[in-house]
Amino acid sequence: MNYVFHWSIISRYSDYFYIALYNTFLLSVISIFLASIVGVVFAVIKTTGIRSLKMIARTYVVTIRSTPLLVQLYFIYFGLSYININIPSFWCGVLALTLNSGAYVAEIVRAGLESIPIGQIEASSALGLRKLQTMRYIILPQTLRKVIKPLTGQFTYLIKDTSILAAIGIYELTNTANIIHARTFRPIESFGIALACYLFLNLILMIGSKIIEQRVSLQK
Amino acid sequence: MEESAIGLFDRVVAPLGTGFCYTIWLFLAASILSLLVGFFAGLIKNYRLPIIHYLITGYVTIVRGTPFLLVLFIIYYVLPFFNIMVSSFAAGVLALIIHEGAYITEIVCGGIESIDKGQLEASYALGLNYFQKMRYVILPQAIKIMLPPLAGQMVLLIKATSIVSLIGLVEVTRVGRQLAQRGENPFLVFALVGVFYFIICYPVIDVSDRLERRFSQKNND
Amino acid sequence: MISNKVVEVNNIHKFFGKLHVLKKVSFSVYEGEVVVICGPSGSGKSTLVRCINGLEKISEGKIRVYNLQIDDPNTKSTKICKQIGMVFQEFNLFPHMTALDNIMLAPLKVKRISKAEAKDIAFNILKKVGILEQANKFPATLSGGQKQRVAIARALAMQPKLMLFDEPTSALDPEMISEVLDTMRDLAKEGMTMIIVSHEMGFAREVADNIIFFDEGNIIEQAPPKKFFENPENVRTKKFLSQIL
């Protein structure tokens, strides 16, 4: 079948694509930031917390890992409106992404913390450092270095997961591309642009991660 | 609305169960086929045939950077332009094969390449050809390494089936959404939906975590 | 009685990228000869031996083993490896198979003999090498010396005409070196043609017919043990010997 490319149609809708790219970018950045905080908090709870807090943290992580993001999103979106709490879908999406990624970040950070050999902690207390100082000067810097690569992987997933917010009507890249394709009957161009945008966002993430890696690297 | 237990079952649990059957069918078809595709692509990628290697690497890199929903939309909406009509189930299976296949390719290729080079040298020195080397020496060792990440990928696959609901397939997540839109208690509905996924995902995740812990302990000795 | 020339290495060069590892190396090995190649680390002696059975490809030159031209791309590697056995420094045993299965694999699949015949050969070699009781054990449960003897048995099971040894005892704890050297000594007595890369100079003096001192990609000196140890010609050889002995 003949498929004639009409890229001009797309430039007519370029505004929508810019907005979509912006939305996806915003969702990603905010969720990455919040998920990191949530993740670190739960990671610390899981490694040094009280037993009951540990159980809550474990239940949270296991539940998130064993259920799809879309189901978590619907749970929050339909749930909140059922009990008459009306927040904009954008923030519903951010909440779902944050809670979802937060669990995976918690696991990554926890693995990083636990991989620090116990000899380091023993040596530092033998030198007279207090618990907080040990954390700040010994444990955290090493954990940070170990954790950058897997976190970058997790945040790549997060950027792609923003597409699922299409289910609640948010005008991010995938949803917008779908809407425009329905209007113009040009699926290849529409989805192609969305694809290119995702690869672009991933590229930015990769570059940012490489820069951070080199900043904290021990090999100068 | 009547809140009796039987009524609840009829209204909520039964439709969800029916939807879950679609989830299972989708998962079985997609998992078997994507494992086959990924396994052979991984082997071919490892073999390093000149042009094909770059094609496979390109495919893997692009697909891994693309959201599954986008891949799904592309399959579902582009194929009709080439006169291929697909049902949402077929599009779902195809999209899952393409998307998951890319990850499995990497797992398989990575697993094979993680085997000590000395095993390859000993196989060469004994005169084994490629197939004998793979079948008797490399693959038996590599498969043990591949199992935890492959199990993890299967969990991701079954969670991805929920996204196929967005092109209309009436699997369990879509049924849940329909019930919630009809006025049922969404906390109840989606908790139940979650339980369906949980029953399958949790045991796999648990076993996979244990396997991975045991494997890294062995390496640390 | 004139011996056959088993190995002829003719003006070979080997580059790893820009690194010139083997620089115009030539030598020959005759049937039944035991040649020991010694020299400092990084001299290229391992690479030299690995080129002989085609594990590494030479950049220039010719290598002939019996009537097989190793450097010819049309020569099938399976054909080469049926004639030549190789023993590695790191053993490279297959960890998921028992010692017996390690030994039987190649005869069964490459030579395609029957299982009964393969088992027969395997048991005989295990007995000869002195580890019959370890037949059904997995490599992880064997000592270093036992592992290397299984590796030697595995190579011998193919009944090769030439055996290559790449630093066979360098990865072993001292107390296990002698059991492996004993096995190699017996093999030499039976008339096997052997090329051995090794630091074991006592063994070389006792067993070798010819000793080659290799350094920086070149053969520096080549002589029978008596001359090599008592009257070395080259300054570098003398320096090396004074450091080792």
XYZ file of C-alpha atoms in Angstrom:
686
model
C 0.000 0.000 0.000
C 1.231 3.431 -0.727
C 1.999 5.566 2.249
C 2.838 9.111 1.335
C 4.647 11.043 4.018
C 3.074 14.344 4.932
C 5.492 15.921 7.359
C 3.904 19.328 6.741
C 0.776 18.273 8.607
C 2.921 17.680 11.613
C 4.452 21.149 11.544
C 0.905 22.471 11.632
C 0.467 20.739 14.957
C 3.965 21.489 16.224
C 2.609 23.565 19.103
C 0.853 20.527 20.528
C 4.056 18.518 20.296
C 6.032 21.206 22.085
C 3.468 21.256 24.889
C 3.510 17.468 25.044
C 7.306 17.387 25.207
C 7.228 20.019 27.926
C 4.629 18.097 29.923
C 6.546 14.855 29.652
C 9.724 16.647 30.669
C 8.048 18.317 33.634
C 6.410 15.097 34.797
C 9.724 13.302 34.543
C 11.796 15.873 36.385
C 9.329 16.379 39.245
C 8.723 12.659 39.680
C 12.431 11.835 39.560
C 13.088 14.421 42.244
C 10.281 13.280 44.543
C 10.893 9.591 43.941
C 14.518 10.032 44.951
C 13.489 11.531 48.278
C 10.878 8.854 48.930
C 13.338 6.151 47.883
C 16.164 7.324 50.105
C 13.825 7.660 53.082
C 12.512 4.132 52.687
C 15.994 2.772 52.015
C 17.227 4.226 55.291
C 14.171 2.860 57.105
C 14.822 -0.575 55.665
C 18.447 -0.608 56.738
C 18.356 1.052 60.125
C 14.730 1.398 61.192
C 12.489 -0.052 63.839
C 10.967 -3.445 63.119
C 7.396 -2.178 62.583
C 8.552 0.583 60.229
C 10.636 -1.970 58.347
C 7.553 -4.120 57.823
C 5.555 -1.213 56.473
C 8.404 -0.338 54.121
C 8.721 -3.935 52.968
C 4.965 -4.200 52.319
C 5.041 -0.963 50.340
C 7.927 -2.095 48.135
C 6.549 -5.590 47.570
C 3.106 -4.265 46.646
C 4.504 -1.795 44.145
C 6.774 -4.394 42.557
C 3.998 -6.955 42.237
C 1.337 -4.736 40.663
C 1.262 -2.775 37.383
C 1.731 0.998 37.387
C -1.551 1.455 35.531
C -3.455 -0.287 38.314
C -1.691 1.873 40.915
C -2.601 4.947 38.861
C -6.273 3.979 38.610
C -6.320 3.174 42.338
C -5.189 6.703 43.116
C -7.130 8.514 40.389
C -10.507 6.838 40.801
C -9.985 6.390 44.524
C -9.367 10.052 45.247
C -12.349 11.183 43.236
C -14.533 8.532 44.946
C -13.801 10.065 48.321
C -14.314 13.519 46.833
C -10.726 14.695 46.916
C -10.286 16.465 43.590
C -6.723 17.113 42.549
C -5.718 17.812 38.944
C -4.845 14.689 36.948
C -1.317 16.036 36.459
C -0.610 15.711 40.200
C -2.366 12.367 40.337
C 0.094 11.238 37.748
C 3.039 12.667 39.647
C 1.865 10.913 42.818
C 1.543 7.558 41.077
C 4.934 7.874 39.366
C 6.593 8.995 42.587
C 5.207 6.138 44.669
C 6.013 3.631 41.946
C 9.582 4.705 41.255
C 10.166 5.448 44.916
C 9.900 1.751 45.724
C 12.487 0.806 43.103
C 14.786 3.642 44.167
C 14.476 2.369 47.746
C 15.659 -1.080 46.681
C 18.555 0.327 44.672
C 19.725 2.630 47.450
C 19.294 -0.108 50.038
C 21.451 -2.470 47.992
C 24.041 0.284 47.717
C 24.040 0.924 51.474
C 24.273 -2.763 52.286
C 27.148 -3.275 49.888
C 29.459 -1.086 51.937
C 31.669 -3.606 53.758
C 31.049 -3.677 57.470
C 34.774 -3.288 57.999
C 34.442 0.334 56.932
C 31.952 1.054 59.691
C 34.099 -0.767 62.245
C 37.197 1.133 61.144
C 35.469 4.468 61.328
C 34.100 3.887 64.835
C 37.544 2.654 65.862
C 38.830 6.031 64.691
C 36.290 7.743 66.916
C 33.745 8.962 64.363
C 30.156 9.162 65.513
C 27.278 7.448 63.677
C 26.183 10.571 61.825
C 29.726 11.432 60.786
C 30.236 7.887 59.538
C 27.107 8.276 57.451
C 28.149 11.607 56.003
C 31.818 11.014 55.259
C 32.122 7.285 54.725
C 28.860 5.604 53.798
C 26.944 8.149 51.732
C 29.747 9.155 49.315
C 30.494 5.535 48.476
C 26.814 4.689 48.155
C 26.305 7.613 45.816
C 28.989 6.362 43.490
C 27.615 2.825 43.407
C 24.051 3.904 42.912
C 24.313 6.276 39.934
C 24.232 3.628 37.212
C 21.225 1.648 38.469
C 19.351 4.846 39.303
C 19.875 6.095 35.769
C 18.333 2.857 34.554
C 15.379 3.318 36.881
C 14.819 6.905 35.779
C 14.889 5.785 32.145
C 11.959 3.570 33.059
C 10.272 6.522 34.744
C 10.479 8.692 31.630
C 8.894 5.884 29.631
C 6.283 5.291 32.321
C 4.982 8.845 31.901
C 3.298 7.496 28.766
C 0.897 5.530 30.930
C -0.581 8.771 32.210
C -2.318 8.917 28.837
C -4.891 6.700 30.532
C -6.100 9.610 32.636
C -6.053 12.133 29.828
C -2.801 13.984 30.463
C -1.380 15.568 27.312
C 1.998 13.936 27.380
C 3.870 12.732 24.267
C 2.220 9.380 23.604
C -1.314 10.606 24.204
C -0.782 13.710 22.105
C 0.733 11.724 19.252
C -2.284 9.424 19.349
C -4.760 12.306 19.302
C -2.989 14.025 16.432
C -2.733 10.799 14.437
C -6.479 10.281 14.899
C -7.085 13.739 13.514
C -4.645 13.584 10.602
C -4.509 9.867 9.803
C -0.722 10.089 9.778
C 0.324 7.564 12.429
C 3.917 7.065 11.254
C 4.776 10.759 11.377
C 2.944 11.355 14.661
C 4.301 8.403 16.558
C 7.677 8.838 14.910
C 8.004 12.302 16.402
C 6.974 11.009 19.819
C 9.589 8.252 19.508
C 12.287 10.752 18.604
C 11.320 12.909 21.591
C 11.637 9.982 23.993
C 15.051 9.072 22.591
C 16.019 12.721 22.996
C 14.885 12.818 26.649
C 16.757 9.591 27.341
C 19.845 11.096 25.771
C 19.641 14.069 28.129
C 19.322 11.694 31.063
C 22.322 9.674 29.872
C 24.482 12.771 29.460
C 23.458 14.122 32.856
C 24.230 10.803 34.469
C 27.647 10.578 32.782
C 28.504 14.078 34.031
C 27.577 13.174 37.598
C 29.497 9.917 37.308
C 32.633 11.751 36.277
C 32.216 14.387 38.964
C 32.158 11.759 41.725
C 34.596 9.390 40.086
C 37.761 8.398 41.902
C 39.792 8.092 38.718
C 40.856 11.537 37.612
C -27.037 -0.937 45.253
C -27.291 -4.194 47.126
C -24.128 -4.935 49.047
C -24.611 -8.652 49.685
C -21.587 -10.870 49.274
C -23.088 -12.848 46.386
C -24.069 -9.662 44.620
C -20.525 -8.373 45.006
C -19.164 -11.547 43.544
C -21.438 -11.339 40.524
C -20.890 -7.672 39.968
C -17.210 -7.369 40.640
C -15.237 -10.535 41.146
C -16.678 -12.576 38.282
C -16.109 -9.965 35.570
C -12.635 -9.379 36.912
C -11.971 -13.112 36.750
C -13.088 -13.215 33.136
C -10.849 -10.292 32.359
C -7.992 -12.048 34.095
C -8.378 -14.985 31.715
C -7.553 -12.625 28.863
C -4.557 -11.423 30.852
C -3.330 -14.988 31.212
C -3.823 -15.837 27.536
C -2.022 -12.668 26.520
C 0.793 -13.461 28.926
C 1.225 -17.070 27.786
C 1.269 -16.225 24.083
C 3.574 -13.240 24.504
C 5.960 -14.856 26.967
C 6.623 -18.004 24.953
C 7.066 -16.132 21.685
C 9.145 -13.290 23.110
C 11.434 -15.808 24.848
C 11.944 -17.610 21.529
C 12.575 -14.386 19.622
C 14.832 -12.982 22.324
C 16.795 -16.214 22.690
C 17.630 -16.478 19.002
C 18.268 -12.766 18.617
C 20.579 -12.961 21.630
C 22.492 -15.885 20.123
C 22.800 -14.111 16.796
C 23.912 -10.907 18.472
C 26.566 -12.869 20.383
C 27.825 -14.523 17.198
C 28.598 -11.125 15.728
C 27.653 -11.562 12.086
C 28.721 -8.311 10.411
C 25.581 -6.415 9.343
C 22.999 -8.317 11.346
C 24.792 -7.496 14.593
C 24.268 -3.783 14.012
C 20.657 -4.297 12.995
C 19.919 -6.180 16.177
C 21.806 -3.669 18.323
C 19.852 -0.856 16.651
C 16.546 -2.626 17.242
C 17.388 -3.253 20.891
C 18.571 0.317 21.544
C 15.533 1.955 19.939
C 12.951 -0.325 21.510
C 14.512 -0.080 24.956
C 14.278 3.706 24.752
C 10.612 3.646 23.717
C 7.620 3.335 26.046
C 5.624 0.166 25.583
C 2.402 2.099 25.043
C 3.974 3.861 22.075
C 5.115 0.559 20.553
C 1.581 -0.744 21.108
C -0.028 2.259 19.386
C 2.383 1.979 16.465
C 1.539 -1.686 15.894
C -2.196 -1.180 16.335
C -2.569 1.921 14.199
C 0.136 1.596 11.545
C -0.511 -1.961 10.378
C -4.031 -1.177 9.031
C -2.364 1.337 6.683
C -0.634 -1.619 5.076
C -3.909 -3.519 4.874
C -3.120 -5.732 7.854
C -6.049 -5.725 10.250
C -5.185 -6.708 13.786
C -7.369 -7.294 16.795
C -6.323 -5.627 20.012
C -5.279 -9.053 21.317
C -3.029 -9.728 18.324
C -1.601 -6.223 18.425
C -0.956 -6.710 22.117
C 0.890 -9.980 21.587
C 2.945 -8.553 18.735
C 3.837 -5.387 20.628
C 4.829 -7.425 23.684
C 7.033 -9.699 21.585
C 8.803 -6.720 20.014
C 9.183 -4.827 23.293
C 10.069 -7.659 25.677
C 12.096 -9.416 22.983
C 14.558 -6.524 22.994
C 15.190 -6.879 26.731
C 15.443 -10.653 26.515
C 17.951 -10.330 23.672
C 20.208 -8.321 25.969
C 19.790 -10.760 28.845
C 20.642 -13.751 26.658
C 23.571 -12.074 24.931
C 24.890 -10.747 28.240
C 24.554 -14.139 29.896
C 26.519 -15.880 27.165
C 29.230 -13.239 27.127
C 29.650 -13.440 30.888
C 30.997 -16.984 30.634
C 34.763 -17.109 31.210
C 36.778 -16.860 27.988
C 38.786 -19.886 29.079
C 35.731 -22.069 28.442
C 35.749 -20.901 24.832
C 39.486 -21.590 24.545
C 39.181 -25.086 25.987
C 36.278 -25.831 23.633
C 38.367 -24.651 20.688
C 41.383 -26.680 21.748
C 39.250 -29.836 21.969
C 37.951 -29.321 18.440
C 34.299 -28.594 19.288
C 32.378 -26.737 16.606
C 30.048 -23.790 17.316
C 26.950 -25.883 17.981
C 28.742 -28.380 20.202
C 30.439 -25.590 22.111
C 27.121 -23.825 22.726
C 25.063 -26.901 23.474
C 27.452 -28.727 25.829
C 29.675 -26.044 27.335
C 28.396 -22.472 27.134
C 24.589 -22.598 27.241
C 24.278 -24.976 30.209
C 26.339 -22.517 32.236
C 24.795 -19.366 30.764
C 21.190 -20.397 31.358
C 21.761 -20.580 35.098
C 22.986 -16.996 35.004
C 20.094 -15.860 32.817
C 17.307 -17.259 34.952
C 16.908 -14.490 37.571
C 16.822 -11.603 35.076
C 14.554 -13.613 32.744
C 12.148 -14.250 35.601
C 12.184 -10.526 36.351
C 11.441 -9.801 32.713
C 8.444 -12.138 32.802
C 7.087 -10.173 35.750
C 7.476 -6.979 33.738
C 5.694 -8.685 30.864
C 2.638 -9.571 32.842
C 2.486 -6.054 34.227
C 2.758 -4.723 30.664
C -0.349 -6.668 29.679
C -2.315 -4.127 31.720
C -1.326 -1.450 29.208
C -2.961 -3.382 26.378
C -6.215 -2.315 28.049
C -5.622 1.087 26.484
C -6.333 -0.226 22.989
C -9.530 -1.821 24.128
C -8.641 -5.357 25.156
C -10.975 -6.367 27.965
C -8.346 -7.821 30.255
C -8.535 -7.448 34.001
C -7.351 -3.826 34.272
C -9.861 -2.631 31.713
C -12.667 -4.471 33.501
C -11.559 -2.772 36.686
C -11.727 0.601 35.017
C -15.186 -0.139 33.628
C -16.406 -1.174 37.083
C -14.951 1.957 38.687
C -16.550 4.159 36.058
C -19.833 2.404 36.704
C -19.708 3.501 40.319
C -18.200 0.571 42.180
C -15.789 1.334 45.034
C -12.487 1.852 43.237
C -10.399 0.984 46.283
C -12.076 -2.394 46.409
C -12.011 -2.950 42.676
C -8.392 -2.038 42.097
C -7.232 -3.785 45.237
C -8.795 -6.933 43.785
C -7.208 -6.271 40.418
C -3.910 -5.847 42.244
C -4.427 -9.169 44.008
C -4.793 -10.957 40.668
C -1.423 -9.640 39.541
C 0.089 -10.142 42.968
C -0.709 -13.859 42.989
C 1.450 -14.370 39.919
C 4.117 -11.731 40.385
C 5.025 -12.091 44.031
C 6.171 -15.745 44.017
C 8.295 -15.122 40.916
C 9.859 -12.002 42.420
C 10.531 -13.788 45.697
C 12.204 -16.796 44.047
C 14.173 -14.546 41.711
C 15.444 -12.433 44.614
C 16.544 -15.547 46.451
C 18.307 -16.922 43.369
C 20.098 -13.661 42.868
C 21.187 -13.493 46.490
C 22.491 -17.058 46.339
C 24.345 -16.386 43.122
C 26.080 -13.280 44.440
C 27.028 -15.093 47.652
C 28.684 -17.833 45.609
C 30.650 -15.209 43.723
C 31.831 -13.549 46.895
C 33.429 -16.715 48.272
C 66.861 -42.864 12.191
C 65.739 -39.446 11.079
C 62.857 -38.027 13.118
C 59.920 -36.388 11.426
C 59.584 -32.658 11.768
C 56.321 -32.185 13.665
C 56.181 -28.416 13.993
C 57.708 -25.839 11.684
C 57.334 -22.211 12.685
C 58.583 -19.933 9.920
C 59.226 -16.195 10.388
C 55.999 -15.450 12.195
C 54.889 -12.028 13.385
C 51.974 -11.299 15.686
C 50.471 -7.915 16.423
C 47.880 -7.094 19.085
C 46.749 -3.798 17.621
C 49.953 -1.763 17.540
C 51.804 -4.054 19.944
C 54.373 -6.230 18.167
C 54.259 -9.349 20.309
C 56.049 -11.909 18.121
C 58.919 -10.600 16.017
C 60.043 -12.883 13.157
C 60.083 -16.095 15.210
C 61.277 -19.348 13.653
C 61.920 -22.760 15.133
C 61.196 -26.457 14.589
C 60.190 -29.362 16.768
C 60.838 -32.996 15.911
C 58.826 -36.102 16.744
C 59.236 -37.193 20.338
C 61.026 -33.985 21.327
C 60.238 -32.066 24.483
C 60.790 -28.339 24.063
C 60.580 -25.996 27.059
C 60.106 -22.300 26.395
C 61.096 -20.009 29.248
C 61.450 -16.265 29.681
C 60.176 -13.229 31.575
C 56.466 -12.392 31.842
C 55.029 -10.564 28.904
C 57.714 -11.849 26.544
C 55.118 -13.420 24.262
C 55.857 -17.069 24.965
C 52.244 -17.908 25.781
C 51.118 -16.164 22.607
C 53.663 -18.186 20.628
C 52.289 -21.483 21.866
C 48.700 -20.360 21.350
C 49.493 -19.587 17.717
C 50.639 -23.131 17.075
C 47.166 -24.628 17.370
C 45.481 -21.602 15.874
C 43.937 -20.279 19.080
C 45.612 -16.994 18.160
C 45.973 -16.086 14.501
C 49.391 -14.932 13.314
C 49.711 -11.653 11.424
C 52.474 -12.852 9.129
C 54.484 -15.994 8.454
C 53.796 -19.716 8.272
C 53.163 -22.449 10.784
C 52.988 -26.108 9.814
C 52.052 -28.986 12.120
C 52.503 -32.382 10.417
C 50.818 -31.835 7.069
C 48.467 -29.103 8.242
C 49.144 -25.474 7.325
C 47.887 -23.676 10.461
C 48.042 -20.179 8.985
C 45.908 -21.165 5.966
C 42.377 -19.886 6.564
C 40.994 -22.883 4.685
C 42.398 -25.351 7.207
C 39.585 -26.440 9.494
C 40.283 -25.792 13.142
C 38.582 -29.046 14.132
C 41.147 -30.912 12.044
C 43.972 -29.018 13.736
C 42.668 -29.609 17.230
C 42.210 -33.327 16.691
C 46.000 -33.554 16.286
C 47.035 -31.090 18.967
C 46.151 -31.153 22.651
C 46.361 -28.080 24.853
C 46.669 -27.634 28.611
C 45.954 -24.193 30.077
C 47.348 -22.362 33.086
C 43.815 -21.841 34.438
C 42.762 -25.472 33.726
C 39.519 -24.324 31.998
C 37.641 -27.435 33.058
C 33.899 -27.411 32.389
C 32.455 -26.775 35.878
C 29.027 -28.249 35.192
C 30.432 -31.667 34.194
C 32.167 -34.399 36.190
C 35.828 -35.161 35.518
C 34.755 -38.189 33.481
C 32.307 -36.176 31.386
C 34.922 -33.471 30.838
C 37.234 -36.119 29.412
C 34.612 -37.948 27.330
C 32.975 -34.923 25.726
C 35.385 -34.326 22.839
C 35.946 -37.993 21.857
C 32.178 -38.519 21.844
C 31.183 -35.413 19.914
C 34.211 -34.586 17.784
C 35.562 -38.066 17.029
C 32.083 -39.564 17.250
C 33.131 -42.815 18.910
C 30.698 -44.911 20.909
C 29.995 -44.150 24.557
C 31.492 -47.474 25.650
C 34.686 -46.828 23.755
C 34.934 -43.292 25.112
C 34.442 -44.497 28.670
C 37.147 -47.093 28.156
C 39.646 -44.552 26.909
C 38.684 -42.129 29.675
C 39.137 -44.673 32.456
C 42.493 -45.781 31.073
C 43.791 -42.253 30.965
C 42.412 -41.441 34.417
C 44.249 -44.484 35.743
C 47.449 -43.507 33.986
C 47.269 -39.996 35.372
C 46.461 -41.342 38.825
C 43.042 -39.881 39.560
C 40.658 -42.748 38.863
C 38.809 -42.167 42.178
C 37.982 -38.605 41.091
C 36.135 -39.712 37.957
C 32.652 -38.779 39.116
C 33.573 -35.636 40.987
C 32.908 -32.097 39.849
C 35.867 -29.741 39.288
C 34.870 -27.515 42.190
C 35.581 -30.346 44.635
C 39.027 -31.126 43.236
C 42.377 -29.702 44.297
C 44.401 -27.630 41.854
C 46.771 -30.482 41.094
C 43.872 -32.870 40.487
C 42.150 -30.325 38.245
C 45.209 -29.925 36.079
C 45.630 -33.675 35.795
C 42.009 -33.938 34.656
C 42.798 -31.205 32.125
C 45.794 -33.182 30.865
C 43.655 -36.328 30.683
C 40.995 -34.409 28.776
C 43.551 -33.333 26.179
C 45.085 -36.825 25.970
C 41.699 -38.485 25.409
C 41.728 -37.139 21.862
C 44.975 -39.067 21.290
C 46.837 -36.086 19.891
C 50.254 -36.271 18.262
C 51.424 -33.019 19.841
C 50.750 -31.592 23.298
C 50.996 -27.893 24.122
C 51.324 -26.726 27.735
C 50.826 -23.054 28.618
C 52.376 -22.563 32.070
C 50.648 -25.673 33.448
C 51.879 -25.277 37.023
C 51.883 -21.492 37.441
C 48.421 -21.394 39.031
C 49.128 -24.215 41.478
C 50.079 -24.137 45.133
C 53.687 -25.361 45.509
C 52.828 -28.715 47.082
C 50.725 -29.699 44.056
C 53.252 -28.845 41.358
C 55.157 -32.111 41.581
C 52.125 -34.340 40.889
C 51.513 -32.485 37.639
C 55.192 -32.488 36.650
C 55.321 -36.236 37.336
C 52.457 -36.767 34.920
C 54.211 -34.650 32.306
C 57.483 -36.503 32.864
C 55.736 -39.855 32.270
C 54.177 -38.486 29.127
C 57.577 -37.394 27.837
C 59.052 -40.831 28.585
C 56.348 -42.404 26.418
C 57.580 -40.365 23.485
C 54.917 -37.633 23.238
C 56.005 -34.545 21.336
C 55.575 -31.662 23.800
C 55.996 -27.900 23.756
C 55.901 -26.505 27.286
C 55.905 -22.912 28.452
C 57.166 -23.038 32.014
C 59.260 -21.508 34.782
C 60.093 -24.927 36.231
C 63.783 -24.983 35.360
C 64.532 -28.149 37.323
C 61.959 -29.989 35.281
C 63.377 -28.464 32.083
C 66.901 -29.554 32.873
C 65.705 -33.110 33.538
C 63.140 -33.696 30.825
C 63.667 -31.246 27.962
C 65.512 -32.053 24.750
C 65.695 -28.398 23.825
C 65.257 -25.207 25.831
C 64.282 -21.916 24.244
C 64.812 -18.603 26.040
C 62.234 -16.141 24.809
C 62.206 -12.410 25.500
C 60.466 -9.375 23.986
C 59.007 -11.355 21.121
C 62.271 -12.998 20.007
C 64.066 -16.291 20.508
C 67.215 -15.187 22.315
C 68.831 -18.552 22.738
C 68.073 -22.167 21.913
C 70.087 -25.118 23.224
C 69.917 -28.575 24.813
C 69.772 -28.411 28.644
C 73.451 -29.160 29.282
C 74.640 -26.296 27.114
C 71.793 -24.004 28.139
C 72.495 -24.178 31.845
C 76.244 -24.633 31.897
C 77.329 -22.520 28.955
C 74.741 -19.983 27.848
C 75.951 -17.710 25.065
C 73.735 -14.672 25.338
C 74.072 -12.028 28.041
C 70.315 -11.854 28.587
C 70.101 -15.601 29.026
C 72.802 -15.474 31.669
C 70.979 -12.657 33.460
C 67.683 -14.554 33.399
C 69.286 -17.733 34.678
C 71.008 -15.892 37.497
C 67.675 -14.449 38.604
C 65.820 -17.739 38.465
C 68.335 -20.181 39.857
